[in-house]
Coordinates of C-alpha atoms in Angstrom, one line a residue:
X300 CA -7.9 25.2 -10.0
X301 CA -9.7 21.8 -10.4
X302 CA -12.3 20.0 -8.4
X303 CA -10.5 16.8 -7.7
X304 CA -12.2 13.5 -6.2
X305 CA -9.9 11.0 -4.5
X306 CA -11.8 7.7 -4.0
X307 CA -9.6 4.5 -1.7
X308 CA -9.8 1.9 0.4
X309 CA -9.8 2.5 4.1
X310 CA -6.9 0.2 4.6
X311 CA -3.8 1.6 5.9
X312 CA -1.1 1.0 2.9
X313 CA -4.0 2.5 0.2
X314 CA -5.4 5.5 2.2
X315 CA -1.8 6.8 3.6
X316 CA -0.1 7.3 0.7
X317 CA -3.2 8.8 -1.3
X318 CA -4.0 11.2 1.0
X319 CA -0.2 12.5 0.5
X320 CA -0.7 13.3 -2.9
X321 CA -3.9 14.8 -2.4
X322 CA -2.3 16.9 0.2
X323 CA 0.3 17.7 -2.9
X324 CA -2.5 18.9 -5.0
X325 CA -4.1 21.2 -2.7
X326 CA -0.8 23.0 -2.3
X327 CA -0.8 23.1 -6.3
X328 CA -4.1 25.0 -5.8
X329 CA -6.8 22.6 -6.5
X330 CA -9.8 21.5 -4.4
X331 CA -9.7 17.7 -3.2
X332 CA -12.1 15.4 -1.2
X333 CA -11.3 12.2 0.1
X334 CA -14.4 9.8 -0.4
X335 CA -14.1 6.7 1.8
X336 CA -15.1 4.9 4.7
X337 CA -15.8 7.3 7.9
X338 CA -13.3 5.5 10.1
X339 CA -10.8 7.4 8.0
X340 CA -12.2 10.8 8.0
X341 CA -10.0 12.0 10.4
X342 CA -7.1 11.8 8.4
X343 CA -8.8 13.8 5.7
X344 CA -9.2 16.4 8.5
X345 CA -5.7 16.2 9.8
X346 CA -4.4 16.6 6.3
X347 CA -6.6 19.9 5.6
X348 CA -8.6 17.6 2.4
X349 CA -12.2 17.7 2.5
X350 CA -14.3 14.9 3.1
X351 CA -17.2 12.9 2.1
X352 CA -18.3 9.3 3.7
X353 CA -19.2 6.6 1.2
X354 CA -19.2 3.0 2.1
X355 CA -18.6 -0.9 0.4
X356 CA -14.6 -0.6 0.2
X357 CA -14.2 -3.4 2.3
X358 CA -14.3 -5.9 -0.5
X359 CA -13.3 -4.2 -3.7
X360 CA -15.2 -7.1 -5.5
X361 CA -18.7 -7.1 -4.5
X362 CA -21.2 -4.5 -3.5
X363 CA -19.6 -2.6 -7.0
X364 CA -23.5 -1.0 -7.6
X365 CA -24.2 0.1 -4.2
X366 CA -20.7 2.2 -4.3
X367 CA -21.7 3.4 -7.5
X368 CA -24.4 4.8 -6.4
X369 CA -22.3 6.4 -3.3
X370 CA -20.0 7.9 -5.5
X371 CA -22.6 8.9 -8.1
X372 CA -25.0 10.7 -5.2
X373 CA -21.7 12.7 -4.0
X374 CA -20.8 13.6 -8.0
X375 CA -25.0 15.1 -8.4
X376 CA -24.0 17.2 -5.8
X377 CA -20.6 18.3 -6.4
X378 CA -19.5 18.9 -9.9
X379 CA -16.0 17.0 -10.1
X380 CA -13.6 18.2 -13.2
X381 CA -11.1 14.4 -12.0
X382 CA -11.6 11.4 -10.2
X383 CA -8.8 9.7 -8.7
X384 CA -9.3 6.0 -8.0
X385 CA -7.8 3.0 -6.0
X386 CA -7.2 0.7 -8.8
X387 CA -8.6 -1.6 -7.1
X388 CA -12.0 -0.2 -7.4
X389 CA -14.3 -0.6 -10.5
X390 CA -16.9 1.6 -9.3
X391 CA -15.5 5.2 -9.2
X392 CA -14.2 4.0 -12.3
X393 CA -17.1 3.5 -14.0
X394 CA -18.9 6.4 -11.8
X395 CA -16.2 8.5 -13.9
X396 CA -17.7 7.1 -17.3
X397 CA -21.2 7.8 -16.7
X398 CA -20.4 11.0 -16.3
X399 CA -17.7 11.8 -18.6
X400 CA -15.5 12.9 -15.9
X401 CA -11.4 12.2 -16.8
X402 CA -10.2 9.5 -13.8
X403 CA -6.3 9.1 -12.8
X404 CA -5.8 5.3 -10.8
X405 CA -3.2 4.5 -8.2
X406 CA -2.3 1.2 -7.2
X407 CA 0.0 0.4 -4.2
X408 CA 1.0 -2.8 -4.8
X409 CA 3.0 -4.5 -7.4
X410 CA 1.1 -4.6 -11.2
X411 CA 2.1 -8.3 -11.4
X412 CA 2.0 -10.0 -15.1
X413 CA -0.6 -12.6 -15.4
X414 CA 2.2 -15.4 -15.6
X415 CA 3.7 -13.6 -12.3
X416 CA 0.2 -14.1 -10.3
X417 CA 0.4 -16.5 -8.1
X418 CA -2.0 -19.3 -8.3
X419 CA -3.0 -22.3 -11.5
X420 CA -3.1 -19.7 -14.4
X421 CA -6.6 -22.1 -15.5
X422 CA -8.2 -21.0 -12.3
X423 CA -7.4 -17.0 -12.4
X424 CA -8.5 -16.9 -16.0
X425 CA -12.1 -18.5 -15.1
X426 CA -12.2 -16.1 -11.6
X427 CA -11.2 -13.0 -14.1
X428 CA -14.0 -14.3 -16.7
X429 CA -16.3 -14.6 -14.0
X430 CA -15.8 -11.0 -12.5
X431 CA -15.7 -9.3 -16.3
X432 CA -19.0 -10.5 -16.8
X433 CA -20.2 -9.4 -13.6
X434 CA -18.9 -6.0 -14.6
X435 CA -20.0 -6.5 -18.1
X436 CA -23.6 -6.6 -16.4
X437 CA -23.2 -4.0 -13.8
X438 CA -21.8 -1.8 -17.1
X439 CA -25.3 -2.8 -19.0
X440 CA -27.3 -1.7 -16.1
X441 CA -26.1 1.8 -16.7
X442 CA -26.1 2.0 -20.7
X443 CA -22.0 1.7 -20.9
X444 CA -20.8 -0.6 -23.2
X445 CA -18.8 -4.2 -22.4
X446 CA -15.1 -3.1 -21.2
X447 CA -12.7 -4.1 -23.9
X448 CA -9.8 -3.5 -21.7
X449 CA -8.2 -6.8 -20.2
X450 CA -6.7 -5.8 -17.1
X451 CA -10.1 -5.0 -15.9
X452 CA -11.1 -8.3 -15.3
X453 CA -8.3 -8.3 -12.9
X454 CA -9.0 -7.4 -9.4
X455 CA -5.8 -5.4 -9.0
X456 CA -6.7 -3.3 -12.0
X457 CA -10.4 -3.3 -12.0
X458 CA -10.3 0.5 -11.7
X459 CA -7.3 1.0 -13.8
X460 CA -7.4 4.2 -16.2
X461 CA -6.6 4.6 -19.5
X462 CA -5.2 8.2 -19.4
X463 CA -2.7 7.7 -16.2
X464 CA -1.5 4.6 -13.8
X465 CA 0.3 5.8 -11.2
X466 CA 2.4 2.8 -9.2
X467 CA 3.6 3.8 -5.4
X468 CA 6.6 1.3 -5.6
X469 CA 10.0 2.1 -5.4
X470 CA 12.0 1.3 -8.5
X471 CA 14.3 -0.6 -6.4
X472 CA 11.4 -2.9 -5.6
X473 CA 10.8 -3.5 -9.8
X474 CA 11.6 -6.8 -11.5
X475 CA 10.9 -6.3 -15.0
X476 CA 10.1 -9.9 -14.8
X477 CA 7.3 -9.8 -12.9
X478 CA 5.7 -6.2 -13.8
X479 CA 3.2 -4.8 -16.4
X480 CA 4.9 -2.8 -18.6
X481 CA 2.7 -0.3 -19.8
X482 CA 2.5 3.1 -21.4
X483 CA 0.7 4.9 -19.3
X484 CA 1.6 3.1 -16.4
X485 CA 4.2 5.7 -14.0
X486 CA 6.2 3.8 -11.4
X487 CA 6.7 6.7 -8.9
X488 CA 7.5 5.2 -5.7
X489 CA 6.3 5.3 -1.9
X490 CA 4.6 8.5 -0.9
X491 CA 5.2 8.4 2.7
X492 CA 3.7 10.7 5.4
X493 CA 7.2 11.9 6.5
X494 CA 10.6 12.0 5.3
X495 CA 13.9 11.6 7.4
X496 CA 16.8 13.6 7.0
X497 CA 19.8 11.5 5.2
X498 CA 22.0 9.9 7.5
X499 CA 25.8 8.7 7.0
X500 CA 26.1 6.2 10.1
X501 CA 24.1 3.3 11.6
X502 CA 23.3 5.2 15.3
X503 CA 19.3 6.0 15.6
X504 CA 17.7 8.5 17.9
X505 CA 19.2 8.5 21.2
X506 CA 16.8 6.4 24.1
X507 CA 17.1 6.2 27.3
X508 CA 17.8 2.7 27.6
X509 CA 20.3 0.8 25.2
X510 CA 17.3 -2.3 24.4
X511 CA 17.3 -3.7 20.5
X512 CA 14.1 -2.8 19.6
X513 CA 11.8 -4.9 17.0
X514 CA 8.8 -4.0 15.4
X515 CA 6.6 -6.4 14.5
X516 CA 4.2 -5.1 11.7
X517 CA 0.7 -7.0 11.1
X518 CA -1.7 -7.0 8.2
X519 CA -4.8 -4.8 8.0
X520 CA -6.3 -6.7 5.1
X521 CA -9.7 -8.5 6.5
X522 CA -9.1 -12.1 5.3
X523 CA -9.5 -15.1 7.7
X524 CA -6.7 -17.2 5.9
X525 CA -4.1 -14.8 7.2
X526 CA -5.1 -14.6 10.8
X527 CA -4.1 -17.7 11.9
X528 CA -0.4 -17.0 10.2
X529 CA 0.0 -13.7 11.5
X530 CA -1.5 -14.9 15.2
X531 CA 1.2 -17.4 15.0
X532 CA 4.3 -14.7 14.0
X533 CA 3.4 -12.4 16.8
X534 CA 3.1 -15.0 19.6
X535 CA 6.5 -16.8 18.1
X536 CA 8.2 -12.9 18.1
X537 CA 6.9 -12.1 21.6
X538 CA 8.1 -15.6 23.1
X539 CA 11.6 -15.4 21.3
X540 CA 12.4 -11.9 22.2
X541 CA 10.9 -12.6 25.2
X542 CA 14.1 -10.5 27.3
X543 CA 15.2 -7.3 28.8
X544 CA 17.3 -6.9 26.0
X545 CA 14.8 -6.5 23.6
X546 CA 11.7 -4.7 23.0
X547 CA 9.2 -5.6 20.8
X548 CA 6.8 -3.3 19.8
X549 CA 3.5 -4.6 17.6
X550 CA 2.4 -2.5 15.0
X551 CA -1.3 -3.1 14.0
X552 CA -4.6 -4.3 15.5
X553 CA -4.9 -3.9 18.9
X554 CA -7.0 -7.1 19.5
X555 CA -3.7 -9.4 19.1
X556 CA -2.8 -8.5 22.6
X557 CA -4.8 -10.8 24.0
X558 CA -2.9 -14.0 22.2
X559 CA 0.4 -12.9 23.5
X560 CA 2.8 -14.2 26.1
X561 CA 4.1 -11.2 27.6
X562 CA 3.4 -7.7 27.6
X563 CA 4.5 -5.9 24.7
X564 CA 3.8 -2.6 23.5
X565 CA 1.2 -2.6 21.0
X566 CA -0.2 0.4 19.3
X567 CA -1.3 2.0 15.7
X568 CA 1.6 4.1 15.0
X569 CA 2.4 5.1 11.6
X570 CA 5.5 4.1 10.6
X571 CA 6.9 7.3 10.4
X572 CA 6.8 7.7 14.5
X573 CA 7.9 4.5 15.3
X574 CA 10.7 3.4 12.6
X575 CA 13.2 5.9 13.4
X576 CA 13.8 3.9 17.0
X577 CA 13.6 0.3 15.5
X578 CA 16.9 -1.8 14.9
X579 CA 14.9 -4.7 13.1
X580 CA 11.3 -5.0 11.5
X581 CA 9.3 -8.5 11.1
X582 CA 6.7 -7.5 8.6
X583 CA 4.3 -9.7 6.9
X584 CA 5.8 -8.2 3.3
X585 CA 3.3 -5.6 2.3
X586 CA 4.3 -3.4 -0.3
X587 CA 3.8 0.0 1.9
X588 CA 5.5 -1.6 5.5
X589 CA 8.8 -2.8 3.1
X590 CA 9.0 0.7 1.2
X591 CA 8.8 2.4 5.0
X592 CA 11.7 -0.3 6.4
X593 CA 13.6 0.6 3.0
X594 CA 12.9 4.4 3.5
X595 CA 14.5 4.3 7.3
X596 CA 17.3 1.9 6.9
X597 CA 15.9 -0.8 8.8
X598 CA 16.9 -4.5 8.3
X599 CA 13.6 -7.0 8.3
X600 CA 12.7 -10.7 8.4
X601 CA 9.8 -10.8 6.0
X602 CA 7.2 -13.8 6.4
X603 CA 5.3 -13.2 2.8
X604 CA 1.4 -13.6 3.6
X605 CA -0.2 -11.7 0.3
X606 CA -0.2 -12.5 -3.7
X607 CA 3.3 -10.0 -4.5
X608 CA 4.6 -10.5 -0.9
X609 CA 7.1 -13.6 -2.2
X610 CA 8.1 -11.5 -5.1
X611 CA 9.0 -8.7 -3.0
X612 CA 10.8 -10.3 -0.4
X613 CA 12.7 -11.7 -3.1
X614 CA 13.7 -8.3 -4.4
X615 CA 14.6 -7.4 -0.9
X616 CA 16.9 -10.4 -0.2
X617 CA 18.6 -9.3 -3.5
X618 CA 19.1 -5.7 -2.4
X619 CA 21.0 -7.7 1.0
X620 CA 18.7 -6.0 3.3
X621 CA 16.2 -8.6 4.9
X622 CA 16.1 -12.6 5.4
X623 CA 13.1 -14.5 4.6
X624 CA 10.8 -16.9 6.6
X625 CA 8.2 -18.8 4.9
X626 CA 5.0 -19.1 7.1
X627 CA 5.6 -23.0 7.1
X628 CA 8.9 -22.4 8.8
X629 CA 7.8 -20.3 11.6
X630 CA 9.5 -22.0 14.5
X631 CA 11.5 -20.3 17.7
X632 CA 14.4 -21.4 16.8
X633 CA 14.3 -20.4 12.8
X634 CA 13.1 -16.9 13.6
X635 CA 15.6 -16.3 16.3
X636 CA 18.6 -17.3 13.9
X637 CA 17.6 -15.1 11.5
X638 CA 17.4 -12.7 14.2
X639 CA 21.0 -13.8 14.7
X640 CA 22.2 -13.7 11.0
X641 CA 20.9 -9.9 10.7
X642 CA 22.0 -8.8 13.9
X643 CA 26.0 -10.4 13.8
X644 CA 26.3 -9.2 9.9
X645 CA 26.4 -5.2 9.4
X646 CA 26.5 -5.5 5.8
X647 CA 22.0 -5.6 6.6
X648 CA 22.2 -2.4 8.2
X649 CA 24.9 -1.1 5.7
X650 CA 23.3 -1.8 2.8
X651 CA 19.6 -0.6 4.1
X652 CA 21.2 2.3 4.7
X653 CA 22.3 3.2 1.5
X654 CA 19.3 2.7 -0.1
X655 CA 17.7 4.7 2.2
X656 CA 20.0 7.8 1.3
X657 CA 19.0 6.8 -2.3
X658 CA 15.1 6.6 -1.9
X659 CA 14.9 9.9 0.4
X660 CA 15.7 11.8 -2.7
X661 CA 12.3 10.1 -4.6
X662 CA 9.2 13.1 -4.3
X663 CA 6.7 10.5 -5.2
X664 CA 3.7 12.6 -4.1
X665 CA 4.9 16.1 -5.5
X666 CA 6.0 14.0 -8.9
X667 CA 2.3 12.1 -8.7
X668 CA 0.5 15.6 -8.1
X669 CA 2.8 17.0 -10.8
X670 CA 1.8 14.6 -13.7
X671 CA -1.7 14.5 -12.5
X672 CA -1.5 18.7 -13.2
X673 CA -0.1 18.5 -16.5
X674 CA -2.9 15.5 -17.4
X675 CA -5.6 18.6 -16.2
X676 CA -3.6 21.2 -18.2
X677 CA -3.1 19.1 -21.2
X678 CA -7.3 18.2 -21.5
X679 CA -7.8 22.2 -20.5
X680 CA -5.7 23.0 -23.6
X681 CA -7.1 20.4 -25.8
X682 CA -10.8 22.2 -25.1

């Protein structure tokens, strides 16, 4: 049994699926704590994982030192034989150098190329120069020498190890075109917190009223230059399906009920208690929502807000299961004929649906938990 440390963002789409592989490992026998913020301690608790607060995740990029020395304090008290690490976080990363301590990093997003990142390629290259020598510095400050990898300049891959990647996208959502290919990089797919039984026909759960109902899914990444976009979405959604033929349901920060113009539901479900009654999803396009609406069979109109989100919606249009509106198009009238388009053409709901029988046979967290044993066996042996 090994002493594992799982280290993440608080935000929705990184904690979730973690925590189901570290719920994998303890059934595999080993010890695992969660270490992040304490707003997400209770799904530690829920999922039997131990837990330990640390703070600075909210921006991956700064405060790298103070969660250092977070993650160091924890290690000085509880010897830790693996670290696993958001790749998005340098500091457990180099925690896991300073003390010689094997590290495993997870990303749940897309590992776009460089020429695949969005953005003047001139400009990333002097942000990426600019944050290497700030972790070039921090690196100094603790007698490790300058990183020589290049994706750690990245802010993606800041965290990334050099024994075992582990991607939580869904093969279906992987254009070789855009992706890193590397060798120790594992596309494993979505690790979701509950998997449906397999279905043959388009019919969802029985409800006591026969209304078409629409989740509308928001971001939970801090950053003021999406607010106004996603503000704008969920007031044009709750205007436009505006009927007693519809309901819409809003999935995501409970403070955008007060720029609506009705009275929808909102709430903080995961998606695994509220997908199985929707017939349509409007999502911003994060990786995790569009994995969930592929997972259930559900159709979407995706309005891309983030760096991969275009990339992905892409791949989604391909598949024939979603339409996409750019944020520049967000009008009544645009977002209520794609509404139309999706709802008069089954082929959406066919053709979600059979990916959806395929991807239910993916065991992302027990194949994640499974590599991540034989990477502990394999350095045992080596000893």
């Amino acid at each position: 049994m090994a002493r594992i440390a799982i280290v993440t963002q608080r935000l929705q789409g990184h904690v979730l699926p973690i925590i189901q592989i570290g719920v994998q490992l303890t059934r595999l026998g080993h010890e695992v704590w969660l270490l992040s913020h304490h707003s997400v301690k209770f799904l530690a608790i829920q999922n039997l994982l131990h837990f330990h607060a640390i703070g600075w995740d909210r921006f991956p990029e700064y405060f790298i030192e103070e969660m250092l020395e977070d993650v160091s304090q924890f290690i000085n008290l509880q010897p830790i034989d693996l670290i696993i690490n958001d790749s998005s976080l340098s500091a457990p990363a180099i925690a896991a150098e300073l003390y010689c301590i094997p590290s495993v990093s997870i990303q749940t997003s897309l590992p776009l190329s460089d020429k695949a990142v969005p953005g003047s390629q001139s400009v990333n290259l002097r942000l990426m120069a600019r944050y290497q020598r700030k972790l070039d510095q921090i690196r100094a400050n603790n007698h490790l020498p300058p990183t020589v990898h290049p994706f750690h300049s990245r802010g993606d891959l800041a965290g990334l190890s050099s024994l075992l990647h582990l991607v939580l996208v869904y093969p279906e959502l992987i254009d070789l075109d855009f992706v890193i290919n590397h060798p120790t990089f594992r596309y494993v797919g979505s690790c979701p917190m509950a998997v449906p039984p397999q279905s043959n026909h388009l019919s969802k759960p029985k409800r006591k009223d026969d209304k078409f109902v629409i989740v509308v899914c928001t971001s939970s990444v801090p950053r003021v230059e999406l607010k106004e976009i996603t503000n704008l979405y969920v007031n044009t959604c709750s205007t436009v399906f505006r009927r007693p033929v519809f309901e819409v349901i809003i999935s995501g920060n409970p403070r955008l009920a007060s720029i609506t113009t009705q009275e929808p539901s909102i709430s903080f479900p995961t998606h695994h208690e509220i997908f199985p009654q929707a017939d349509l999803v409007i999502t911003h396009g994060g990786c995790g929502t569009l994995q969930s609406c592929l997972l259930y069979g559900i159709p979407m109109i995706i309005i891309p807000l983030g760096a991969d989100h275009s990339i992905l919606a892409d791949q989604c249009s391909k598949l024939g299961v979603s339409k996409t509106l750019n944020p520049d198009e967000i009008l009544e009238s645009t977002l209520y004929n794609h509404f139309l388009e999706i709802q008069s053409d089954p082929t959406y709901r066919l053709n979600a649906l059979a990916i959806s029988n395929k991807v239910r046979t993916y065991n992302a967290q027990l194949q994640s938990a499974k590599l991540i044993t034989e990477l502990l066996e394999g350095m045992k042996n080596d000893d």
